[in-house]
PDB file of C-alpha atoms and ligand atoms in Angstrom:
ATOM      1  CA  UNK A   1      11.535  50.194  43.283  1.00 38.00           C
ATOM      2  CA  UNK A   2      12.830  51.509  40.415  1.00 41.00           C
ATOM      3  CA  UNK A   3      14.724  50.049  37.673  1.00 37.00           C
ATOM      4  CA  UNK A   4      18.033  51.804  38.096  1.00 39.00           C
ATOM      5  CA  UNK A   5      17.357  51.063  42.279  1.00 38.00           C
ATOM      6  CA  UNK A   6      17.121  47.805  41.142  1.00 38.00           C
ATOM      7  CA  UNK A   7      20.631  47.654  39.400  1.00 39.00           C
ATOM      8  CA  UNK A   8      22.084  49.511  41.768  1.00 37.00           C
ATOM      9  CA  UNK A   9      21.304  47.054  44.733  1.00 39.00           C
ATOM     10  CA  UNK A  10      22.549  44.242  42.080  1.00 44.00           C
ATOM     11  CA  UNK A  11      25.572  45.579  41.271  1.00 42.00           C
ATOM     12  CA  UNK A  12      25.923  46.307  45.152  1.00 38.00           C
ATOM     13  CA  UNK A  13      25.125  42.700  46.081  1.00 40.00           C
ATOM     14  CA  UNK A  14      27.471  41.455  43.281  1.00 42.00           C
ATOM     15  CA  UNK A  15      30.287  43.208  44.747  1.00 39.00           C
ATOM     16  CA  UNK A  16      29.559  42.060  48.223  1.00 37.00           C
ATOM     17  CA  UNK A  17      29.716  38.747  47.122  1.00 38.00           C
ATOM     18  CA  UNK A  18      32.800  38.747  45.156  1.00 37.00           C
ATOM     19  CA  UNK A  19      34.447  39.886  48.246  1.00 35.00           C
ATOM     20  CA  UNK A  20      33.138  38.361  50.733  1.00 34.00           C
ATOM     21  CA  UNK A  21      35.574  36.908  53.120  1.00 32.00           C
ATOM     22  CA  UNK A  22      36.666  33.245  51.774  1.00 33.00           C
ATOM     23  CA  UNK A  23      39.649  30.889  52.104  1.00 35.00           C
ATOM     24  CA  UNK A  24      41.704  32.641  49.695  1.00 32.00           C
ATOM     25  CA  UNK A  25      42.829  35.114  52.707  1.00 30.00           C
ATOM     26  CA  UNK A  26      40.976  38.432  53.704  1.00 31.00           C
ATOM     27  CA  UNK A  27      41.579  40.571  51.057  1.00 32.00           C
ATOM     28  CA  UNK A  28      41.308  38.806  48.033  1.00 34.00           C
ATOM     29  CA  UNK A  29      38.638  37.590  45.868  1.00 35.00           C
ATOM     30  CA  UNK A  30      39.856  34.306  45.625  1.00 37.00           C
ATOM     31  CA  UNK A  31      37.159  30.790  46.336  1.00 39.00           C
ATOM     32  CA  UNK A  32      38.181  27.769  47.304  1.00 40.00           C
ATOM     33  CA  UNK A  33      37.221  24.842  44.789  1.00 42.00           C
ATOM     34  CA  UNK A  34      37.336  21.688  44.465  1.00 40.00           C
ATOM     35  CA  UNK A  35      40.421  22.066  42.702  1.00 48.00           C
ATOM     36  CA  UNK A  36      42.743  24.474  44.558  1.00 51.00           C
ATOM     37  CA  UNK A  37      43.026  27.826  45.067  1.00 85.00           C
ATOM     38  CA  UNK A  38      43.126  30.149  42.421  1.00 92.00           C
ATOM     39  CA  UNK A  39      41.169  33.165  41.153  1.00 92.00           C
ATOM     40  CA  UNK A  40      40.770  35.939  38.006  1.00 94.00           C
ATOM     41  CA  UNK A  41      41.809  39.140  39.687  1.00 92.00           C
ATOM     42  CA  UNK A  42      44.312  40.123  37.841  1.00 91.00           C
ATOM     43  CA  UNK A  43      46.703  41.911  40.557  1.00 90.00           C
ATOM     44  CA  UNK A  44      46.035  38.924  42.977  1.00 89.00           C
ATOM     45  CA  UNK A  45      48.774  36.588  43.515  1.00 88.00           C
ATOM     46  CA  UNK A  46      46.635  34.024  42.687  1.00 91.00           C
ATOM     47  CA  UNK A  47      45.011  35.919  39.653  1.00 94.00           C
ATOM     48  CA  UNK A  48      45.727  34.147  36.108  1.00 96.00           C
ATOM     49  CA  UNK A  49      49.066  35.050  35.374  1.00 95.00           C
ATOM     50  CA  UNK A  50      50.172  33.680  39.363  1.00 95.00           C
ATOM     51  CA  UNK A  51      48.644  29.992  38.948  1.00 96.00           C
ATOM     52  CA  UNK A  52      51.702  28.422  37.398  1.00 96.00           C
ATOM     53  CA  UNK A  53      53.354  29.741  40.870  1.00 94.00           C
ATOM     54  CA  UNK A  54      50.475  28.707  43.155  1.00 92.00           C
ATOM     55  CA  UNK A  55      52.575  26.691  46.087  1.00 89.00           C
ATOM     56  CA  UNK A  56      51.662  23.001  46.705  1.00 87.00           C
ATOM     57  CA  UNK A  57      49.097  22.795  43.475  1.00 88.00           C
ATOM     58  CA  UNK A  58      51.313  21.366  40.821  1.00 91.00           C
ATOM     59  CA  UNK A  59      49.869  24.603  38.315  1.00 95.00           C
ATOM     60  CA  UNK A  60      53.089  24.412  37.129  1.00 96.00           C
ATOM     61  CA  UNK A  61      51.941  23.905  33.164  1.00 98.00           C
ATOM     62  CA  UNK A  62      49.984  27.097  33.325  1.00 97.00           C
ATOM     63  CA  UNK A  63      53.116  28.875  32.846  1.00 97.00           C
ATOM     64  CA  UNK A  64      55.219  26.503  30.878  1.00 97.00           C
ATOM     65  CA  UNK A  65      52.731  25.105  28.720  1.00 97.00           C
ATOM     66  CA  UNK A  66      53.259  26.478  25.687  1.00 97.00           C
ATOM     67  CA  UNK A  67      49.893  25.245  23.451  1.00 98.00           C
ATOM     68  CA  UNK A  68      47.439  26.724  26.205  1.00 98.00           C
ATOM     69  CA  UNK A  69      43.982  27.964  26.169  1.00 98.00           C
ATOM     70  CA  UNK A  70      41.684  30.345  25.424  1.00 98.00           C
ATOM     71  CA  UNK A  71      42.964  32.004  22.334  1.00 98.00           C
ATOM     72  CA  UNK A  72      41.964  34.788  20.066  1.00 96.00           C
ATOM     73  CA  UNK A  73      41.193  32.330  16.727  1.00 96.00           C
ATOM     74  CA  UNK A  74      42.555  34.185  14.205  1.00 94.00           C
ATOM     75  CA  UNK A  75      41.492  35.223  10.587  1.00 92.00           C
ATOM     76  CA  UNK A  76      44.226  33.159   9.058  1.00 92.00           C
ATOM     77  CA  UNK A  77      43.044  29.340   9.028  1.00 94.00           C
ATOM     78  CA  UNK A  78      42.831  26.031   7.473  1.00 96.00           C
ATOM     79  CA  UNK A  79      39.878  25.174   5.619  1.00 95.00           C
ATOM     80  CA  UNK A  80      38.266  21.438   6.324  1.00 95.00           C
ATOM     81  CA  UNK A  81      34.793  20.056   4.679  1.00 94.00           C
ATOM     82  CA  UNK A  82      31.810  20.529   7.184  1.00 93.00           C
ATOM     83  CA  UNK A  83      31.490  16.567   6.708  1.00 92.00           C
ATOM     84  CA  UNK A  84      34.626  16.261   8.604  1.00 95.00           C
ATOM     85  CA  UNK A  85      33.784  18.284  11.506  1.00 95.00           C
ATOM     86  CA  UNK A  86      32.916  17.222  14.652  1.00 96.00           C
ATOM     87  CA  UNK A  87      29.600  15.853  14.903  1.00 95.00           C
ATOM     88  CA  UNK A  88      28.068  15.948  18.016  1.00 95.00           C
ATOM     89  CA  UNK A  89      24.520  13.756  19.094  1.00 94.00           C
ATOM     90  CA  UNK A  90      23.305  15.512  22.439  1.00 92.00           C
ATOM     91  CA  UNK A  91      19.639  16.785  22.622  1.00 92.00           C
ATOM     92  CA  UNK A  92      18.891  16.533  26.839  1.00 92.00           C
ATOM     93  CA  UNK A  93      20.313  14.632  29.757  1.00 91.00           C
ATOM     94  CA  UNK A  94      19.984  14.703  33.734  1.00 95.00           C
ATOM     95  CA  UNK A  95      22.841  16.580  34.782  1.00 96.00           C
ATOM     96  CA  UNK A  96      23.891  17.410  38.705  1.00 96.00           C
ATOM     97  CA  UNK A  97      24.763  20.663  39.217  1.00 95.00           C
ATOM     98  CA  UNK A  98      27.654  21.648  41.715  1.00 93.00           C
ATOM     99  CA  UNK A  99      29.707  25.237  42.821  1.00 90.00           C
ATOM    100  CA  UNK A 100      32.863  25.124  42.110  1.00 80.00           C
ATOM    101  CA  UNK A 101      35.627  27.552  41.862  1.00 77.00           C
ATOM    102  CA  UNK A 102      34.236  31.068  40.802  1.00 90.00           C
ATOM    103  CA  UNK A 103      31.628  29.102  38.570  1.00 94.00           C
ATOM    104  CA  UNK A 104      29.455  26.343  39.087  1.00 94.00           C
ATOM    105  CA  UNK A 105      29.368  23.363  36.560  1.00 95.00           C
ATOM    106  CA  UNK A 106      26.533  20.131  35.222  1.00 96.00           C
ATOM    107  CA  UNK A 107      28.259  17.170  35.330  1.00 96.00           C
ATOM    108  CA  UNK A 108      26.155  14.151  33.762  1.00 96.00           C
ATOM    109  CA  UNK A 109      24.309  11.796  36.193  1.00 95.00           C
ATOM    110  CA  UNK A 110      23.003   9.246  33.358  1.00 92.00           C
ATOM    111  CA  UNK A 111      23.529   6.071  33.562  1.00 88.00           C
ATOM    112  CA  UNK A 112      22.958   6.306  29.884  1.00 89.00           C
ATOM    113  CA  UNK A 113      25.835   9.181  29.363  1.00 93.00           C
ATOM    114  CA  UNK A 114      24.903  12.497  28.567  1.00 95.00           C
ATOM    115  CA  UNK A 115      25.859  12.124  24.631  1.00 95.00           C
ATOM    116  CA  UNK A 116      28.804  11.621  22.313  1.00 96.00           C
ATOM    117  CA  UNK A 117      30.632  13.395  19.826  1.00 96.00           C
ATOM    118  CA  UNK A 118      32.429  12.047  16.898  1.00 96.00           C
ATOM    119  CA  UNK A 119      35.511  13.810  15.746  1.00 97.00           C
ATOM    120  CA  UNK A 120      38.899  12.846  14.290  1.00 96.00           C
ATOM    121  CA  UNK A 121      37.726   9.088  14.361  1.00 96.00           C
ATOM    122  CA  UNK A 122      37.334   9.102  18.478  1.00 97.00           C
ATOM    123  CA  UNK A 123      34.039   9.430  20.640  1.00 98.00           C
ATOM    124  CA  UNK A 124      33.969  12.087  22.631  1.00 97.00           C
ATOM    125  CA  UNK A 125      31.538  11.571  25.811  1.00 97.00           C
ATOM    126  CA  UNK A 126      29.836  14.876  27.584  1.00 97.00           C
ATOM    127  CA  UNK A 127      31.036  14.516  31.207  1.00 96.00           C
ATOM    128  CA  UNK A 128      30.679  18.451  32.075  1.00 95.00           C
ATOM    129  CA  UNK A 129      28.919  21.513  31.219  1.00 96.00           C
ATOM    130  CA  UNK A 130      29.467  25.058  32.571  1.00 96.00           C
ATOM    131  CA  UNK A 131      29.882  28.580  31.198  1.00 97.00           C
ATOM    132  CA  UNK A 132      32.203  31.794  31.416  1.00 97.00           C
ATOM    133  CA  UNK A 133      31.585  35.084  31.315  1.00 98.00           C
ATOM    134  CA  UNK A 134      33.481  37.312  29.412  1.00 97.00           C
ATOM    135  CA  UNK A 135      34.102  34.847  26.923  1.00 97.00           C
ATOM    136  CA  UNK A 136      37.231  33.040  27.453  1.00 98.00           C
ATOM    137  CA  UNK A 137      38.294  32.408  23.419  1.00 97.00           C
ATOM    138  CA  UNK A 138      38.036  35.666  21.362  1.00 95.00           C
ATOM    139  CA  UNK A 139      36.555  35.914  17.589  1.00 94.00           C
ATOM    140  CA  UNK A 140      39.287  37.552  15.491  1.00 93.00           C
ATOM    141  CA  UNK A 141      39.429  39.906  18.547  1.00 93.00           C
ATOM    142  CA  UNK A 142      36.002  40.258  19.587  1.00 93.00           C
ATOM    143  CA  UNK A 143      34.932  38.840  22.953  1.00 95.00           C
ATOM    144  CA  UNK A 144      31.448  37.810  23.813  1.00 94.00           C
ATOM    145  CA  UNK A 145      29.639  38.280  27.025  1.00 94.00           C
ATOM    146  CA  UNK A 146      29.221  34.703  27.483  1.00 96.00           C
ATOM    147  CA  UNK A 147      30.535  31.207  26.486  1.00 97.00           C
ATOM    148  CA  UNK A 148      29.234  27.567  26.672  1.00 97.00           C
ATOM    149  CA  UNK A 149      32.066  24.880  27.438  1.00 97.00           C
ATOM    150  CA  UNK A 150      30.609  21.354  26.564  1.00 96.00           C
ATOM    151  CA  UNK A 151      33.512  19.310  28.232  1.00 97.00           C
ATOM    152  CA  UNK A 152      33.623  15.941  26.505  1.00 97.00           C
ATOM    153  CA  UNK A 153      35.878  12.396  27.458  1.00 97.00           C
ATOM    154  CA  UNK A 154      37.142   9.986  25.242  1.00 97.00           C
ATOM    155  CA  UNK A 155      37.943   6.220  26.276  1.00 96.00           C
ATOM    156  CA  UNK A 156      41.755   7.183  26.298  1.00 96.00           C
ATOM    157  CA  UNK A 157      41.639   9.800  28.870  1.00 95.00           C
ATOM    158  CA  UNK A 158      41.533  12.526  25.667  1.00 96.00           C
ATOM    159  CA  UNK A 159      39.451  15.510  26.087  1.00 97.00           C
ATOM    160  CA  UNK A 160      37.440  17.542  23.473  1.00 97.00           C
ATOM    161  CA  UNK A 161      35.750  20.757  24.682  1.00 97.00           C
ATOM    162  CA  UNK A 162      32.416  22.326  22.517  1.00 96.00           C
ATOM    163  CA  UNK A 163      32.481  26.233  23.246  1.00 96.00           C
ATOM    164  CA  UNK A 164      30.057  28.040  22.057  1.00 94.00           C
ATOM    165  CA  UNK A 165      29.540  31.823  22.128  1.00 93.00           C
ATOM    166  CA  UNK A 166      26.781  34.029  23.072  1.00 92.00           C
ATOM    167  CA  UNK A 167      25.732  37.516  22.187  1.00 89.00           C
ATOM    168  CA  UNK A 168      23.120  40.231  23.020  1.00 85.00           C
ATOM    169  CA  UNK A 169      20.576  40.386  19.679  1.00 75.00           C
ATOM    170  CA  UNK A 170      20.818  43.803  17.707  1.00 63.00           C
ATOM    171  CA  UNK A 171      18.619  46.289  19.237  1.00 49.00           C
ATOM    172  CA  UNK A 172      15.739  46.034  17.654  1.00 48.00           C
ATOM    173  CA  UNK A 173      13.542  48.497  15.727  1.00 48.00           C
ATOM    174  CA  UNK A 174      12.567  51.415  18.797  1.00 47.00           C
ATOM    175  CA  UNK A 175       8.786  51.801  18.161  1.00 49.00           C
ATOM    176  CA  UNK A 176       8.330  47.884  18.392  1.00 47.00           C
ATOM    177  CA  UNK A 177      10.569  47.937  21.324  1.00 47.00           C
ATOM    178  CA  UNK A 178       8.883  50.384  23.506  1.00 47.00           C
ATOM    179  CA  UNK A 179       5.019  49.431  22.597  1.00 49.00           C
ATOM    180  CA  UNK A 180       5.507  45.594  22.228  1.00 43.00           C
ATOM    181  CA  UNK A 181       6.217  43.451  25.472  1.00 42.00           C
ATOM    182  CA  UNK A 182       7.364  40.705  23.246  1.00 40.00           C
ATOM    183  CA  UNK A 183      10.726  42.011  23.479  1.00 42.00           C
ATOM    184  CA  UNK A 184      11.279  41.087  27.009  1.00 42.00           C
ATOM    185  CA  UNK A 185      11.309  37.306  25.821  1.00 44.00           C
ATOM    186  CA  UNK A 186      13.256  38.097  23.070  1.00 51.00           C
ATOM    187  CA  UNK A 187      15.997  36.432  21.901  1.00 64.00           C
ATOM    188  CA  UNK A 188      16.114  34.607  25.535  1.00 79.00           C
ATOM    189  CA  UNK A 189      19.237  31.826  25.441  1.00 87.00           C
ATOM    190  CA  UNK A 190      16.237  28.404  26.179  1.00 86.00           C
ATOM    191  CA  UNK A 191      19.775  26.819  27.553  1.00 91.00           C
ATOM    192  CA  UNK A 192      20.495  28.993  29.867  1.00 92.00           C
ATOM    193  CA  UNK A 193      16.616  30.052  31.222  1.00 91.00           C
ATOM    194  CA  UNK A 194      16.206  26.108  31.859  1.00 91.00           C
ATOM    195  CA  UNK A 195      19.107  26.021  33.980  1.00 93.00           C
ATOM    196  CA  UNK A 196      18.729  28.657  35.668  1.00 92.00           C
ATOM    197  CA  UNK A 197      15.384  28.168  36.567  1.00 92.00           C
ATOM    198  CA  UNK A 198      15.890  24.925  37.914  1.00 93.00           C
ATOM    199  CA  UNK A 199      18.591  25.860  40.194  1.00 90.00           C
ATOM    200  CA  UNK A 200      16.349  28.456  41.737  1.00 89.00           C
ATOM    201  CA  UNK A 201      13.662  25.892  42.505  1.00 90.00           C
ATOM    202  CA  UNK A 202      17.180  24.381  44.485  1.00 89.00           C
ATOM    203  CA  UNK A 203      17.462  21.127  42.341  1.00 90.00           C
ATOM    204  CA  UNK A 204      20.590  19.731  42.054  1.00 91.00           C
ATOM    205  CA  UNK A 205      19.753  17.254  39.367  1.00 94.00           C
ATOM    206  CA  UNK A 206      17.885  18.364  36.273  1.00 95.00           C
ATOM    207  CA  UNK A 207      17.259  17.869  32.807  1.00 93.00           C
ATOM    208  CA  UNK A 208      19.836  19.842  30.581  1.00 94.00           C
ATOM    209  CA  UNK A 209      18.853  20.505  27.087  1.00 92.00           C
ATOM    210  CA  UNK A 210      21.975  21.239  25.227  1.00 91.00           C
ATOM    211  CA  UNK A 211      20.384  20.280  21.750  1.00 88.00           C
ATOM    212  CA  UNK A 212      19.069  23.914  21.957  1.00 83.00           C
ATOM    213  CA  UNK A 213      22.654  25.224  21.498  1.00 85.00           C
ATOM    214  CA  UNK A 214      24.014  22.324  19.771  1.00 83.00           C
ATOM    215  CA  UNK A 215      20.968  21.584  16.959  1.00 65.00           C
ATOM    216  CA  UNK A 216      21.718  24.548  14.642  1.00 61.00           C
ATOM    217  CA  UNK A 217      25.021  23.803  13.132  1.00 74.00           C
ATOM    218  CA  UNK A 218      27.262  26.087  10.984  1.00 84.00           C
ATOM    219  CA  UNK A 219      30.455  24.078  11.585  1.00 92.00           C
ATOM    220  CA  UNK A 220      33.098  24.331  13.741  1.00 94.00           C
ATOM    221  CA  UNK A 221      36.841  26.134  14.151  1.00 95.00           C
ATOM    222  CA  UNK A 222      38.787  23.609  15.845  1.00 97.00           C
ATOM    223  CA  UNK A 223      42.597  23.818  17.267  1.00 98.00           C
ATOM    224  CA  UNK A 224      44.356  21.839  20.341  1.00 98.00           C
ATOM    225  CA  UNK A 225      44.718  23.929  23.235  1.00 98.00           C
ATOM    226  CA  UNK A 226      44.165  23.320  27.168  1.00 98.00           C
ATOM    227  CA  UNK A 227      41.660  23.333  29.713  1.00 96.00           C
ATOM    228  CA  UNK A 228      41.575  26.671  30.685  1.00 97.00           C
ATOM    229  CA  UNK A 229      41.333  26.770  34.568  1.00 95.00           C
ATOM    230  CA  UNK A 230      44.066  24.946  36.542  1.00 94.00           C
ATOM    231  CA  UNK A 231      45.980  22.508  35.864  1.00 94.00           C
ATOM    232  CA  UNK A 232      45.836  23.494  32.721  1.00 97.00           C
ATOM    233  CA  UNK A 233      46.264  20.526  31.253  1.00 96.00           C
ATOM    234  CA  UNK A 234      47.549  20.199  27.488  1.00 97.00           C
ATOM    235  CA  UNK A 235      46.068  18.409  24.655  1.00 97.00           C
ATOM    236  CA  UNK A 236      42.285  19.660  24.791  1.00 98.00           C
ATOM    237  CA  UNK A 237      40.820  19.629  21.471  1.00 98.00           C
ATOM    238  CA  UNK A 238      38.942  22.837  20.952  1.00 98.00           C
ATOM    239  CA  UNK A 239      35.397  22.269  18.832  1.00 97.00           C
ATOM    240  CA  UNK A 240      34.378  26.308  18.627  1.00 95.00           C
ATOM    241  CA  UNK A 241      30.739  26.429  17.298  1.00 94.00           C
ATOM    242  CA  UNK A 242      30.288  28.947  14.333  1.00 92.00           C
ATOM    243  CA  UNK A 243      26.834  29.736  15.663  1.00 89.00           C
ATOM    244  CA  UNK A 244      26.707  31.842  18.048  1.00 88.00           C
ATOM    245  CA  UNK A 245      23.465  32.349  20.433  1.00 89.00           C
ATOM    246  CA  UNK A 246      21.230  34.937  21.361  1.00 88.00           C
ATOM    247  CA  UNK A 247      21.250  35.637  25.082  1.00 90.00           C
ATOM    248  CA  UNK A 248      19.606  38.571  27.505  1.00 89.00           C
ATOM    249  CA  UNK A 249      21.784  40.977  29.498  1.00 89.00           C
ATOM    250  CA  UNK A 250      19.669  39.735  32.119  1.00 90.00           C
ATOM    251  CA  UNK A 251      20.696  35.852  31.461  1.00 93.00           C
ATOM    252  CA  UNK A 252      24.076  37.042  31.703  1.00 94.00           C
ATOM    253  CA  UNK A 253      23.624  38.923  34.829  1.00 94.00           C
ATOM    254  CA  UNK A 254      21.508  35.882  36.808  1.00 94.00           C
ATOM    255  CA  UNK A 255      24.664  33.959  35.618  1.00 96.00           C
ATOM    256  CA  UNK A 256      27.233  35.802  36.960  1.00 95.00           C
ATOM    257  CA  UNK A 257      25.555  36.389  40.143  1.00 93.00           C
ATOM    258  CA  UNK A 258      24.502  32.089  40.718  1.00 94.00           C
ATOM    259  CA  UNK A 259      28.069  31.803  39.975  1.00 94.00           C
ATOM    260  CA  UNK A 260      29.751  34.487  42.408  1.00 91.00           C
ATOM    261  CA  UNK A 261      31.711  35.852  39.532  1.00 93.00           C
ATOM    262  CA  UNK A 262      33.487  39.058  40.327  1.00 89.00           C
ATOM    263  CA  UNK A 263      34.109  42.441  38.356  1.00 90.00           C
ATOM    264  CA  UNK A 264      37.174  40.654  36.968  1.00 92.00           C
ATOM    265  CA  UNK A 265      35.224  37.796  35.245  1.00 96.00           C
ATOM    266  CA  UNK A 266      35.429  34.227  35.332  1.00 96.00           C
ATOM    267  CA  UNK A 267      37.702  34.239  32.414  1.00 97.00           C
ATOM    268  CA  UNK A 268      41.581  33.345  31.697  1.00 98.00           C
ATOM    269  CA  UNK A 269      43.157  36.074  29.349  1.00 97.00           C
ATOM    270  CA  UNK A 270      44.008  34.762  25.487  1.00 98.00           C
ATOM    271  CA  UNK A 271      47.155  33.079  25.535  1.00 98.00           C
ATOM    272  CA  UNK A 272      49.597  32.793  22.781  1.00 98.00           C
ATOM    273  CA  UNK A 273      48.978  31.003  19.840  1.00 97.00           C
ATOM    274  CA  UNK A 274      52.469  30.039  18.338  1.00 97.00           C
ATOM    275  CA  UNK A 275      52.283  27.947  15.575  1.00 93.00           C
ATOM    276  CA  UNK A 276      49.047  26.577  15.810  1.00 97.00           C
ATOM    277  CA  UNK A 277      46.942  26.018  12.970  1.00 96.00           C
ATOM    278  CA  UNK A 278      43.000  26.306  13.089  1.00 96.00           C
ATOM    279  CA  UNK A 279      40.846  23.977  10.692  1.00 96.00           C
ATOM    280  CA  UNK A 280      37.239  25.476   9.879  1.00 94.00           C
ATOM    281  CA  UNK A 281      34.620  22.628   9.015  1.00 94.00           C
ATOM    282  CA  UNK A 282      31.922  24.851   7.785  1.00 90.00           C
ATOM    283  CA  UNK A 283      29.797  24.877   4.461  1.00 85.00           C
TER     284      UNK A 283
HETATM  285  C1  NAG B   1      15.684  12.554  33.841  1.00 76.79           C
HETATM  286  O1  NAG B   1      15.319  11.667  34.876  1.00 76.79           O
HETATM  287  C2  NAG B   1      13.933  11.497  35.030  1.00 76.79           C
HETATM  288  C3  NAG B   1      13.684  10.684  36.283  1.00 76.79           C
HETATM  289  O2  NAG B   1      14.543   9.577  36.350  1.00 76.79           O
HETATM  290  C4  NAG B   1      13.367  10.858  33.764  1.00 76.79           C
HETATM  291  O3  NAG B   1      11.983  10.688  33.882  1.00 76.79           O
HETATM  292  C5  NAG B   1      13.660  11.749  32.579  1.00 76.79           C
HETATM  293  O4  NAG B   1      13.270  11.152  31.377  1.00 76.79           O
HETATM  294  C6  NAG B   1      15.156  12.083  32.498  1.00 76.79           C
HETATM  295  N1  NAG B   1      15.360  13.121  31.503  1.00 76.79           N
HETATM  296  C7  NAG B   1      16.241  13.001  30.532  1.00 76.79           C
HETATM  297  C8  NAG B   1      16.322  14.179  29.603  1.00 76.79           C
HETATM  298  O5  NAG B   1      16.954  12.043  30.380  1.00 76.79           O
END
């Protein structure tokens, strides 16, 4: 089979799952999760500008909220010292894995906690892990084809999310490309081959090793949004990673397949800032 045979029967199996027949209703590519009904086509009545009116859900601060998430971070911000930042300790946990609604998510399983992260005084606990792709949060305009959401839980119910973008590598130099087989491990995100890998060996608990994303650290643009699926809760306090990761077209793809994400993404559209201001800890 060829290459472009093999993308074709990809792309024709993504499709066919999107739509596959679910509880949404029969035409739409909406899943049912854990939390409700909603979905990301955008001309669905339960696409990302509907949730707010999703009956019986209580969506409602979707559409009335008015500091909600993602955002495009703009190129006017605050400047903080990188000592100041968030400061996360997570290298690897046992997390359980679990589908949810158009994504699937790690939620930690150790008795020991997954990790903390200090900010603003408070200890933020890892509780969840799961990714988007397109990126949700845009980069003075520029989305990425996939980002990292690190949920973390403080002891007064507060939540701080690490997101962290990812991006295909610049092509690389042609001759070394074509002759060279080292390019097909190139540049591979170790976060996301781990994962993936162990949920096609069908494990649903599994070492997670989120130091690989969260070790390098340029700082962090931070703002208060909301979580960015329903209920859309307010008060979330964004922690966006200033380094962003290399990650395969490939990753990407096994990602958005495992997590039956459609041709419309698994992404909420920007929302509008207002008056927020975003504080930069970086060097
Ligand atoms: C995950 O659990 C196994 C079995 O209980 C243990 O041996 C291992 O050290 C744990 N891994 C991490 C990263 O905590």
């Amino acid at each position: 089979m060829s290459l472009y045979t093999f993308f074709i029967l990809s792309a024709l199996i993504l499709v066919a799952r999107a739509s596959e027949p679910v509880a949404g209703g029969p035409t739409e590519c909406v899943v049912k999760g854990v939390d409700g009904v909603y979905g990301y086509d955008p001309t669905s009545d339960h696409g990302p500008d509907a949730w707010g009116d999703i009956p019986d859900h209580h969506y409602e601060t979707c559409k009335t909220g008015d500091i909600q998430s993602p955002i495009d971070f703009p190129t006017e911000v605050k400047y903080g010292r990188l000592a100041d930042g968030p400061k996360p300790d997570i290298v690897a946990a046992n997390m359980t894995w679990s589908a949810g609604n158009s994504n699937w998510a790690l939620s930690c399983a150790d008795d020991e906690g997954c990790g903390v992260t200090m900010f603003a005084g408070k200890a933020f606990k890892l509780v969840n892990t799961h990714f988007h792709s397109p990126s949700e949060h845009t980069l003075a305009g520029r989305q990425y084809p996939l980002e990292a959401h690190m949920v973390h839980q403080a002891d007064d119910g507060s939540y701080a999310v690490i997101a962290t973008m990812f991006d295909y590598p610049q092509d690389r130099d042609y001759r070394s490309t074509i002759y060279t087989r080292a390019h097909v491990d190139f540049n591979k995100s170790p976060l996301v081959k781990s994962i993936l890998n162990s949920m096609k060996e069908g494990r649903e608990k599994f070492p997670v090793y989120l130091g690989s994303v969260i070790d390098a650290n340029k700082g962090y643009c931070v703002y208060v949004g909301s979580l960015t699926t329903p209920p859309c809760t307010e008060g979330v306090t964004f922690l966006m990673s200033m380094n962003v990761q290399p990650v395969t077209r490939r990753q990407v793809y096994a990602y958005k397949i495992t997590a039956g994400v459609g041709i419309d993404g698994n992404n909420r559209p920007t929302q509008p800032l207002h008056k927020r201001e975003i504080t930069c800890y970086v060097k």
